[in-house]
Amino acid sequence: MTHDPMEDRQKELLVNIIESYIREADPVGSRALEGALGLSSATIRSEMVELETQGYLYQPYTSAGRVPTALGYQFYVREVAKPTEPATQEQKSLQTIVKEFKNNYEQLMKQLAKELAEASGEAVMVVFNPHDVYYTGLAQLFQQPEFTELDMVQAIGAVVDTMEEATAGLYKNASDEVQVKVGNENPLNEHCALVLTRYNIPVAQNPSLVSFLGPLRMNYRANMGRLEFLRRIL
């Protein structure tokens, strides 16, 4: 099957914009991408306009660079994002916690959640059962640039206020695969993203759901990798 080169070029451009924005939290301009893509600024701008028309990007204000939309992130997660291994030091920290708390399952999961929140900068939830939800990392989460916007603070506040009720459906429908829910796919709040999976640990009475909760500008690859690594060591 042959690909339309224009389509492939747009995909490459979109991925570059998304990954740059995830790293830097700054709107991405055409000049920043010239070297990476080997295209002229004018060509990149033209493609950006096309991607904006298709709903994958938006321009926060005139003369700014572009920022991914929820649709852009959904494309990225579905088509591109693959898990990356946690850094060696992070792996060691998680393994140490597993050894230290192996005889107290609830404490183990809470300590792991704190470590994951610290490493990722996101909030982390552990749902032990539909009526028992633990969360940590809100302090780190609120330090992210998105939370200078009042509506983002309100969005996370709304999630926390209805945490138990909102996570019951997630818990019921969770699977052993790592799932990513972005924008309108996220039942907790469309302004946020979730990366989650379920763990069935023999010593636990019920499966546990572990989830990263953060803004749409999330390092999806790293957080997917963290949950997969956790599965290997639990």
Coordinates of N, CA and C in Angstrom, one line a residue:
M1 N 0.9 -1.2 0.0 CA 0.0 0.0 0.0 C 0.9 1.2 0.0
T2 N 0.7 2.1 -0.9 CA 1.5 3.4 -1.0 C 0.9 4.4 -0.1
H3 N 1.7 5.3 0.5 CA 1.3 6.4 1.3 C 1.4 7.7 0.5
D4 N 0.4 8.5 0.7 CA 0.5 9.9 0.2 C 1.7 10.6 1.0
P5 N 2.8 11.0 0.3 CA 3.9 11.6 1.0 C 3.5 12.9 1.8
M6 N 2.5 13.6 1.3 CA 2.0 14.8 2.0 C 1.4 14.4 3.4
E7 N 0.7 13.3 3.4 CA 0.1 12.7 4.6 C 1.2 12.3 5.6
D8 N 2.2 11.6 5.1 CA 3.3 11.2 6.0 C 4.1 12.4 6.5
R9 N 4.2 13.4 5.7 CA 4.9 14.6 6.1 C 4.1 15.3 7.2
Q10 N 2.8 15.4 7.1 CA 2.0 16.0 8.1 C 2.1 15.2 9.4
K11 N 2.1 13.9 9.3 CA 2.2 13.0 10.5 C 3.5 13.3 11.2
E12 N 4.6 13.4 10.4 CA 5.9 13.6 11.0 C 5.9 15.0 11.7
L13 N 5.3 16.0 11.1 CA 5.3 17.3 11.6 C 4.5 17.3 12.9
L14 N 3.3 16.7 12.9 CA 2.5 16.6 14.1 C 3.2 16.0 15.2
V15 N 3.8 14.9 15.0 CA 4.6 14.2 16.1 C 5.7 15.0 16.6
N16 N 6.4 15.7 15.8 CA 7.5 16.6 16.2 C 6.9 17.8 17.1
I17 N 5.8 18.3 16.7 CA 5.1 19.4 17.4 C 4.7 18.9 18.8
I18 N 4.0 17.7 18.8 CA 3.5 17.2 20.1 C 4.7 16.9 21.0
E19 N 5.7 16.2 20.5 CA 6.8 15.9 21.4 C 7.6 17.1 21.9
S20 N 7.7 18.1 21.1 CA 8.4 19.3 21.5 C 7.5 20.0 22.6
Y21 N 6.2 20.0 22.4 CA 5.3 20.7 23.3 C 5.3 20.0 24.6
I22 N 5.3 18.6 24.6 CA 5.4 17.8 25.8 C 6.7 18.2 26.6
R23 N 7.8 18.3 25.9 CA 9.1 18.6 26.6 C 9.1 20.1 27.1
E24 N 8.7 21.0 26.3 CA 9.0 22.4 26.6 C 7.8 23.2 27.1
A25 N 6.6 22.8 26.9 CA 5.4 23.5 27.3 C 5.2 24.8 26.6
D26 N 5.9 25.0 25.5 CA 5.8 26.3 24.7 C 5.2 26.0 23.4
P27 N 4.3 26.9 22.9 CA 3.8 26.7 21.5 C 5.0 26.6 20.5
V28 N 4.8 25.7 19.5 CA 5.9 25.4 18.6 C 5.8 26.1 17.3
G29 N 6.8 26.9 17.0 CA 6.9 27.7 15.7 C 7.6 26.9 14.6
S30 N 7.4 27.4 13.4 CA 7.9 26.7 12.2 C 9.4 26.7 12.2
R31 N 10.1 27.8 12.7 CA 11.5 27.9 12.7 C 12.2 26.8 13.5
A32 N 11.5 26.5 14.6 CA 12.1 25.5 15.6 C 12.1 24.1 14.9
L33 N 11.4 23.9 13.8 CA 11.3 22.6 13.2 C 12.0 22.4 11.9
E34 N 12.6 23.5 11.4 CA 13.2 23.5 10.1 C 14.3 22.4 10.1
G35 N 15.2 22.5 11.1 CA 16.3 21.5 11.1 C 15.9 20.1 11.2
A36 N 14.9 19.8 12.1 CA 14.5 18.4 12.3 C 13.8 17.8 11.1
L37 N 13.1 18.7 10.3 CA 12.3 18.1 9.2 C 12.9 18.4 7.9
G38 N 13.9 19.2 7.8 CA 14.5 19.5 6.5 C 13.6 20.2 5.5
L39 N 12.6 21.0 6.1 CA 11.7 21.7 5.2 C 11.8 23.2 5.5
S40 N 11.3 24.0 4.5 CA 11.4 25.4 4.7 C 10.3 25.8 5.7
S41 N 10.6 27.0 6.3 CA 9.6 27.6 7.3 C 8.2 27.8 6.6
A42 N 8.2 28.2 5.4 CA 7.0 28.4 4.7 C 6.2 27.2 4.5
T43 N 6.9 26.1 4.1 CA 6.2 24.8 3.9 C 5.7 24.3 5.3
I44 N 6.4 24.4 6.3 CA 6.0 24.0 7.6 C 4.8 24.8 8.1
R45 N 4.8 26.1 7.9 CA 3.6 26.9 8.2 C 2.4 26.5 7.5
S46 N 2.6 26.2 6.2 CA 1.4 25.8 5.3 C 0.8 24.4 5.9
E47 N 1.7 23.5 6.2 CA 1.3 22.2 6.8 C 0.6 22.4 8.2
M48 N 1.1 23.3 9.0 CA 0.5 23.6 10.3 C -0.9 24.1 10.1
V49 N -1.1 25.0 9.1 CA -2.5 25.5 8.8 C -3.4 24.3 8.5
E50 N -2.9 23.4 7.7 CA -3.7 22.3 7.3 C -4.1 21.4 8.5
L51 N -3.1 21.1 9.3 CA -3.3 20.3 10.5 C -4.3 21.0 11.5
E52 N -4.2 22.4 11.5 CA -5.1 23.2 12.3 C -6.6 23.0 11.8
T53 N -6.7 23.1 10.5 CA -8.0 22.9 9.8 C -8.6 21.5 10.1
Q54 N -7.7 20.5 10.2 CA -8.2 19.2 10.5 C -8.5 18.9 12.0
G55 N -8.1 19.9 12.8 CA -8.5 19.9 14.3 C -7.4 19.3 15.2
Y56 N -6.2 19.1 14.6 CA -5.1 18.5 15.4 C -4.2 19.5 16.2
L57 N -4.3 20.7 15.7 CA -3.5 21.8 16.3 C -4.3 23.0 16.5
Y58 N -3.9 23.9 17.4 CA -4.5 25.3 17.5 C -3.4 26.3 17.8
Q59 N -3.8 27.5 17.5 CA -2.9 28.6 17.7 C -3.4 29.4 18.9
P60 N -2.7 29.4 20.1 CA -3.3 30.1 21.2 C -3.5 31.6 21.1
Y61 N -2.7 32.2 20.3 CA -2.9 33.6 20.0 C -2.2 34.0 18.7
T62 N -2.6 35.0 18.0 CA -2.0 35.4 16.7 C -0.5 35.5 16.8
S63 N 0.2 35.0 15.9 CA 1.7 35.1 15.8 C 2.4 34.1 16.7
A64 N 1.6 33.3 17.5 CA 2.2 32.2 18.3 C 2.5 31.0 17.5
G65 N 3.2 30.1 18.0 CA 3.4 28.8 17.4 C 2.1 28.0 17.6
R66 N 2.2 26.7 17.3 CA 1.0 25.8 17.5 C 1.1 24.9 18.7
V67 N -0.1 24.5 19.2 CA -0.2 23.6 20.4 C -1.1 22.5 20.0
P68 N -0.8 21.2 20.4 CA -1.7 20.1 20.1 C -3.1 20.3 20.7
T69 N -4.1 19.8 20.1 CA -5.5 19.7 20.6 C -5.6 18.3 21.2
A70 N -6.7 18.1 21.9 CA -7.0 16.7 22.4 C -7.0 15.7 21.3
L71 N -7.6 16.1 20.1 CA -7.6 15.2 19.0 C -6.1 14.9 18.5
G72 N -5.2 15.9 18.6 CA -3.8 15.6 18.2 C -3.2 14.6 19.2
Y73 N -3.4 14.8 20.5 CA -2.9 13.8 21.4 C -3.5 12.4 21.2
Q74 N -4.8 12.4 20.9 CA -5.4 11.1 20.7 C -4.8 10.4 19.5
F75 N -4.5 11.1 18.5 CA -3.8 10.5 17.3 C -2.4 10.0 17.8
Y76 N -1.7 10.8 18.5 CA -0.3 10.5 19.0 C -0.3 9.2 19.8
V77 N -1.3 9.1 20.7 CA -1.3 7.9 21.6 C -1.7 6.7 20.8
R78 N -2.6 6.8 19.9 CA -3.1 5.7 19.1 C -2.1 5.2 18.1
E79 N -1.4 6.1 17.4 CA -0.6 5.8 16.3 C 0.9 5.7 16.6
V80 N 1.4 6.4 17.6 CA 2.8 6.7 17.7 C 3.4 6.2 19.0
A81 N 2.8 6.6 20.1 CA 3.4 6.5 21.5 C 3.6 5.1 21.9
K82 N 4.9 4.7 22.1 CA 5.2 3.4 22.6 C 5.9 3.6 24.0
P83 N 5.7 2.6 24.9 CA 6.3 2.8 26.3 C 7.8 2.9 26.2
T84 N 8.4 3.7 27.1 CA 9.8 3.8 27.3 C 10.1 3.3 28.7
E85 N 11.3 2.7 28.8 CA 11.7 2.1 30.1 C 12.0 3.3 31.1
P86 N 11.7 3.1 32.4 CA 12.1 4.1 33.3 C 13.6 4.2 33.4
A87 N 14.1 5.3 33.9 CA 15.6 5.5 34.1 C 16.0 4.5 35.1
T88 N 17.3 4.1 35.1 CA 17.9 3.0 36.0 C 17.6 3.4 37.4
Q89 N 17.9 4.6 37.8 CA 17.7 5.0 39.2 C 16.2 4.9 39.7
E90 N 15.3 5.2 38.8 CA 13.9 5.1 39.1 C 13.5 3.6 39.2
Q91 N 14.0 2.8 38.3 CA 13.8 1.3 38.5 C 14.2 0.8 39.8
K92 N 15.4 1.2 40.2 CA 16.0 0.7 41.5 C 15.1 1.2 42.7
S93 N 14.6 2.4 42.6 CA 13.8 3.0 43.7 C 12.5 2.2 43.8
L94 N 11.9 1.9 42.6 CA 10.6 1.1 42.6 C 10.9 -0.3 43.2
Q95 N 12.0 -1.0 42.7 CA 12.3 -2.3 43.2 C 12.6 -2.4 44.7
T96 N 13.2 -1.3 45.2 CA 13.5 -1.2 46.7 C 12.2 -1.2 47.5
I97 N 11.2 -0.4 47.0 CA 9.9 -0.3 47.6 C 9.2 -1.6 47.6
V98 N 9.2 -2.3 46.5 CA 8.6 -3.6 46.4 C 9.2 -4.6 47.5
K99 N 10.5 -4.6 47.6 CA 11.1 -5.5 48.6 C 10.8 -5.1 50.0
E100 N 10.8 -3.8 50.3 CA 10.6 -3.3 51.6 C 9.2 -3.5 52.1
F101 N 8.2 -3.4 51.2 CA 6.8 -3.4 51.7 C 6.0 -4.7 51.2
K102 N 6.8 -5.7 50.8 CA 6.1 -6.9 50.2 C 5.1 -7.5 51.1
N103 N 5.2 -7.3 52.4 CA 4.3 -8.0 53.3 C 3.1 -7.1 53.7
N104 N 3.1 -5.9 53.2 CA 1.9 -5.1 53.5 C 1.4 -4.5 52.1
Y105 N 0.5 -5.1 51.5 CA 0.1 -4.8 50.1 C -0.4 -3.3 50.0
E106 N -1.2 -2.9 50.9 CA -1.8 -1.6 50.8 C -0.7 -0.5 50.9
Q107 N 0.1 -0.7 51.9 CA 1.2 0.3 52.1 C 2.2 0.2 50.9
L108 N 2.4 -0.9 50.3 CA 3.3 -1.1 49.2 C 2.7 -0.2 48.0
M109 N 1.4 -0.3 47.7 CA 0.8 0.4 46.6 C 0.9 1.9 46.8
K110 N 0.7 2.3 48.1 CA 0.7 3.7 48.4 C 2.1 4.3 48.2
Q111 N 3.1 3.5 48.7 CA 4.5 4.0 48.5 C 4.9 4.0 47.0
L112 N 4.5 3.0 46.3 CA 4.7 3.0 44.8 C 4.1 4.2 44.2
A113 N 2.8 4.6 44.6 CA 2.1 5.7 44.0 C 2.9 7.0 44.3
K114 N 3.4 7.1 45.5 CA 4.2 8.4 45.8 C 5.4 8.5 45.0
E115 N 6.1 7.3 44.8 CA 7.3 7.3 43.9 C 7.0 7.7 42.5
L116 N 5.9 7.1 42.0 CA 5.5 7.4 40.6 C 5.1 8.8 40.4
A117 N 4.4 9.4 41.4 CA 4.0 10.8 41.3 C 5.3 11.7 41.3
E118 N 6.2 11.4 42.2 CA 7.5 12.2 42.3 C 8.2 12.1 41.0
A119 N 8.3 10.9 40.4 CA 9.1 10.8 39.1 C 8.4 11.4 37.9
S120 N 7.1 11.4 37.9 CA 6.3 11.8 36.7 C 5.9 13.3 36.8
G121 N 5.7 13.8 38.0 CA 5.1 15.2 38.1 C 3.6 15.2 38.0
E122 N 3.0 13.9 37.9 CA 1.5 13.8 37.7 C 0.9 13.4 39.1
A123 N -0.4 13.5 39.2 CA -1.1 12.9 40.3 C -1.2 11.4 40.0
V124 N -1.2 10.5 41.0 CA -1.3 9.1 40.8 C -2.4 8.6 41.7
M125 N -3.3 7.8 41.2 CA -4.4 7.2 41.9 C -4.2 5.7 42.0
V126 N -4.5 5.2 43.2 CA -4.6 3.7 43.3 C -6.1 3.4 43.8
V127 N -6.8 2.6 43.0 CA -8.1 2.2 43.3 C -8.1 0.8 43.8
F128 N -8.2 0.6 45.1 CA -8.1 -0.8 45.7 C -9.4 -1.5 45.4
N129 N -10.5 -0.8 45.5 CA -11.9 -1.3 45.1 C -12.7 -0.1 44.9
P130 N -13.9 -0.2 44.4 CA -14.7 1.0 44.0 C -15.0 2.0 45.2
H131 N -14.8 1.5 46.4 CA -15.0 2.4 47.6 C -13.7 2.8 48.3
D132 N -12.6 2.5 47.7 CA -11.4 2.7 48.4 C -10.4 3.3 47.4
V133 N -10.2 4.6 47.4 CA -9.4 5.3 46.4 C -8.3 6.1 47.2
Y134 N -7.0 5.9 46.8 CA -5.9 6.6 47.4 C -5.3 7.5 46.2
Y135 N -5.0 8.7 46.5 CA -4.3 9.5 45.5 C -3.3 10.4 46.1
T136 N -2.3 10.7 45.4 CA -1.1 11.5 45.8 C -0.5 12.3 44.6
G137 N 0.3 13.2 44.9 CA 1.0 14.0 43.9 C 0.3 15.2 43.4
L138 N -0.7 15.7 44.1 CA -1.4 16.9 43.6 C -0.4 18.1 43.7
A139 N 0.5 18.2 44.7 CA 1.4 19.3 44.8 C 2.3 19.4 43.6
Q140 N 2.8 18.2 43.2 CA 3.7 18.2 41.9 C 2.9 18.6 40.7
L141 N 1.6 18.1 40.7 CA 0.8 18.4 39.5 C 0.5 19.9 39.3
F142 N 0.2 20.5 40.5 CA -0.1 21.9 40.4 C 1.1 22.8 40.1
Q143 N 2.3 22.3 40.1 CA 3.5 23.0 39.7 C 3.7 23.1 38.2
Q144 N 2.9 22.3 37.4 CA 3.0 22.2 36.0 C 2.4 23.5 35.4
P145 N 3.0 24.0 34.3 CA 2.6 25.3 33.7 C 1.1 25.4 33.4
E146 N 0.4 24.3 33.1 CA -1.0 24.4 32.8 C -1.8 24.9 33.9
F147 N -1.3 24.8 35.2 CA -2.1 25.2 36.3 C -2.0 26.6 36.7
T148 N -1.4 27.4 35.8 CA -1.5 28.9 36.0 C -2.9 29.3 35.5
E149 N -3.6 28.4 34.7 CA -4.9 28.6 34.2 C -6.0 28.1 35.2
L150 N -6.8 29.0 35.6 CA -7.8 28.7 36.7 C -8.7 27.5 36.3
D151 N -9.1 27.4 35.0 CA -10.0 26.3 34.6 C -9.3 24.9 34.7
M152 N -8.0 24.8 34.6 CA -7.3 23.6 34.9 C -7.3 23.2 36.3
V153 N -7.1 24.2 37.2 CA -7.2 23.9 38.7 C -8.6 23.5 39.0
Q154 N -9.6 24.1 38.4 CA -11.0 23.7 38.7 C -11.3 22.3 38.1
A155 N -10.7 22.0 37.0 CA -10.9 20.6 36.4 C -10.4 19.6 37.3
I156 N -9.2 19.7 37.8 CA -8.6 18.7 38.8 C -9.4 18.7 40.1
G157 N -9.8 19.9 40.5 CA -10.6 20.0 41.8 C -11.9 19.2 41.6
A158 N -12.5 19.3 40.5 CA -13.8 18.6 40.2 C -13.5 17.1 40.3
V159 N -12.4 16.7 39.7 CA -12.1 15.2 39.7 C -11.9 14.7 41.2
V160 N -11.2 15.5 42.0 CA -10.9 15.1 43.3 C -12.2 15.1 44.2
D161 N -13.1 16.0 43.9 CA -14.3 16.1 44.7 C -15.2 14.9 44.4
T162 N -15.1 14.3 43.2 CA -16.0 13.2 42.9 C -15.2 11.9 42.6
M163 N -14.0 11.9 43.3 CA -13.1 10.8 43.0 C -13.7 9.4 43.1
E164 N -14.3 9.1 44.3 CA -14.8 7.8 44.5 C -15.8 7.4 43.5
E165 N -16.8 8.3 43.3 CA -17.9 8.0 42.4 C -17.4 7.9 40.9
A166 N -16.4 8.8 40.6 CA -15.9 8.8 39.2 C -15.1 7.6 38.9
T167 N -14.3 7.1 39.8 CA -13.4 6.0 39.6 C -14.1 4.6 39.6
A168 N -15.3 4.5 40.1 CA -16.0 3.2 40.2 C -16.2 2.6 38.8
G169 N -16.6 3.5 37.8 CA -16.7 3.0 36.4 C -15.4 2.6 35.8
L170 N -14.4 3.4 36.1 CA -13.0 3.1 35.6 C -12.6 1.8 36.1
Y171 N -12.8 1.5 37.4 CA -12.4 0.3 38.0 C -13.0 -0.9 37.4
K172 N -14.3 -0.8 37.2 CA -15.1 -1.8 36.6 C -14.7 -2.2 35.2
N173 N -14.3 -1.2 34.4 CA -13.9 -1.4 33.0 C -12.4 -1.5 32.7
A174 N -11.6 -1.5 33.8 CA -10.2 -1.6 33.6 C -9.7 -2.9 33.0
S175 N -8.6 -2.9 32.4 CA -8.0 -4.2 31.9 C -6.6 -4.3 32.2
D176 N -6.0 -5.4 32.0 CA -4.5 -5.6 32.3 C -3.6 -5.0 31.2
E177 N -4.2 -4.4 30.2 CA -3.5 -3.7 29.2 C -3.3 -2.2 29.7
V178 N -2.2 -1.6 29.4 CA -2.1 -0.2 29.7 C -3.0 0.6 28.8
Q179 N -3.9 1.4 29.3 CA -4.9 2.2 28.5 C -4.6 3.7 28.7
V180 N -4.8 4.4 27.7 CA -4.7 5.9 27.7 C -6.0 6.5 27.3
K181 N -6.5 7.4 28.2 CA -7.7 8.1 27.9 C -7.5 9.6 27.9
V182 N -7.7 10.2 26.7 CA -7.4 11.6 26.5 C -8.6 12.4 26.1
G183 N -8.8 13.6 26.7 CA -9.9 14.5 26.3 C -11.2 13.9 26.5
N184 N -12.1 13.9 25.5 CA -13.4 13.3 25.7 C -13.5 11.8 25.9
E185 N -12.3 11.1 25.8 CA -12.3 9.7 26.1 C -12.1 9.5 27.6
N186 N -11.8 10.6 28.4 CA -11.5 10.5 29.8 C -12.8 10.7 30.6
P187 N -13.3 9.7 31.2 CA -14.6 9.9 31.9 C -14.5 10.8 33.2
L188 N -13.3 11.0 33.6 CA -13.1 11.9 34.8 C -13.2 13.4 34.5
N189 N -12.6 13.8 33.4 CA -12.6 15.2 33.0 C -12.0 15.3 31.6
E190 N -12.6 16.0 30.7 CA -12.1 16.1 29.3 C -10.9 17.0 29.2
H191 N -10.6 17.8 30.2 CA -9.4 18.6 30.1 C -8.1 17.9 30.6
C192 N -8.3 16.7 31.0 CA -7.2 15.9 31.6 C -6.9 14.6 30.8
A193 N -5.8 14.0 31.1 CA -5.5 12.7 30.5 C -5.2 11.6 31.6
L194 N -5.5 10.4 31.3 CA -5.3 9.3 32.2 C -4.4 8.2 31.5
V195 N -3.5 7.7 32.3 CA -2.8 6.5 31.8 C -3.0 5.5 32.9
L196 N -3.6 4.3 32.6 CA -4.0 3.4 33.7 C -3.8 2.0 33.3
T197 N -3.8 1.1 34.3 CA -3.8 -0.3 34.1 C -4.3 -1.0 35.4
R198 N -4.6 -2.3 35.3 CA -5.1 -3.0 36.5 C -4.0 -4.1 36.8
Y199 N -3.8 -4.3 38.1 CA -2.9 -5.3 38.6 C -3.6 -6.4 39.4
N200 N -3.4 -7.6 39.0 CA -4.0 -8.7 39.8 C -2.9 -9.4 40.6
I201 N -2.8 -9.0 41.9 CA -1.7 -9.4 42.7 C -2.2 -10.5 43.6
P202 N -1.5 -11.7 43.7 CA -2.1 -12.8 44.5 C -2.4 -12.5 45.9
V203 N -1.6 -11.7 46.6 CA -1.8 -11.4 48.0 C -3.0 -10.4 48.2
A204 N -3.5 -9.8 47.2 CA -4.5 -8.8 47.3 C -5.9 -9.4 47.2
Q205 N -6.9 -8.9 47.9 CA -8.2 -9.5 47.9 C -8.9 -9.1 46.5
N206 N -8.6 -7.9 46.0 CA -9.2 -7.5 44.7 C -8.1 -7.0 43.8
P207 N -8.4 -6.9 42.5 CA -7.4 -6.2 41.6 C -7.3 -4.8 42.0
S208 N -6.2 -4.2 41.7 CA -6.0 -2.7 42.0 C -5.8 -2.0 40.7
L209 N -6.4 -0.8 40.6 CA -6.2 0.0 39.4 C -5.2 1.1 39.8
V210 N -4.2 1.3 38.9 CA -3.2 2.4 39.1 C -3.3 3.3 37.9
S211 N -3.3 4.6 38.2 CA -3.5 5.6 37.1 C -2.7 6.8 37.3
F212 N -2.1 7.4 36.3 CA -1.6 8.7 36.3 C -2.7 9.6 35.8
L213 N -2.9 10.8 36.5 CA -3.8 11.8 36.1 C -3.1 13.1 35.9
G214 N -3.2 13.7 34.8 CA -2.5 15.0 34.5 C -3.1 15.7 33.4
P215 N -2.4 16.8 33.0 CA -2.9 17.6 31.8 C -2.8 16.8 30.5
L216 N -3.4 17.3 29.5 CA -3.2 16.7 28.2 C -1.7 16.6 27.8
R217 N -1.0 17.6 28.1 CA 0.5 17.7 27.8 C 1.2 16.8 28.9
M218 N 1.1 15.5 28.6 CA 1.7 14.5 29.5 C 2.7 13.7 28.7
N219 N 3.8 13.2 29.4 CA 4.8 12.3 28.8 C 4.2 10.9 28.8
Y220 N 3.4 10.7 27.8 CA 2.6 9.4 27.7 C 3.6 8.2 27.6
R221 N 4.6 8.3 26.8 CA 5.6 7.2 26.6 C 6.2 6.8 28.0
A222 N 6.6 7.8 28.7 CA 7.3 7.5 30.0 C 6.3 6.9 31.0
N223 N 5.1 7.4 31.1 CA 4.1 6.9 32.1 C 3.6 5.5 31.7
M224 N 3.4 5.2 30.4 CA 3.1 3.9 30.0 C 4.2 2.9 30.4
G225 N 5.4 3.3 30.2 CA 6.6 2.5 30.5 C 6.6 2.2 32.0
R226 N 6.3 3.2 32.8 CA 6.4 3.0 34.3 C 5.3 2.0 34.7
L227 N 4.1 2.0 34.1 CA 3.1 1.0 34.5 C 3.5 -0.4 34.0
E228 N 4.1 -0.5 32.9 CA 4.6 -1.8 32.4 C 5.7 -2.3 33.2
F229 N 6.6 -1.5 33.6 CA 7.7 -1.9 34.5 C 7.2 -2.4 35.8
L230 N 6.2 -1.7 36.4 CA 5.6 -2.1 37.6 C 5.0 -3.5 37.6
R231 N 4.4 -3.8 36.4 CA 3.8 -5.1 36.3 C 4.9 -6.2 36.4
R232 N 6.1 -5.9 35.8 CA 7.1 -6.9 35.8 C 7.7 -7.2 37.2
I233 N 7.6 -6.1 38.1 CA 8.3 -6.3 39.4 C 7.3 -6.7 40.5
L234 N 6.0 -6.5 40.3 CA 5.0 -6.8 41.3 C 4.7 -8.3 41.4

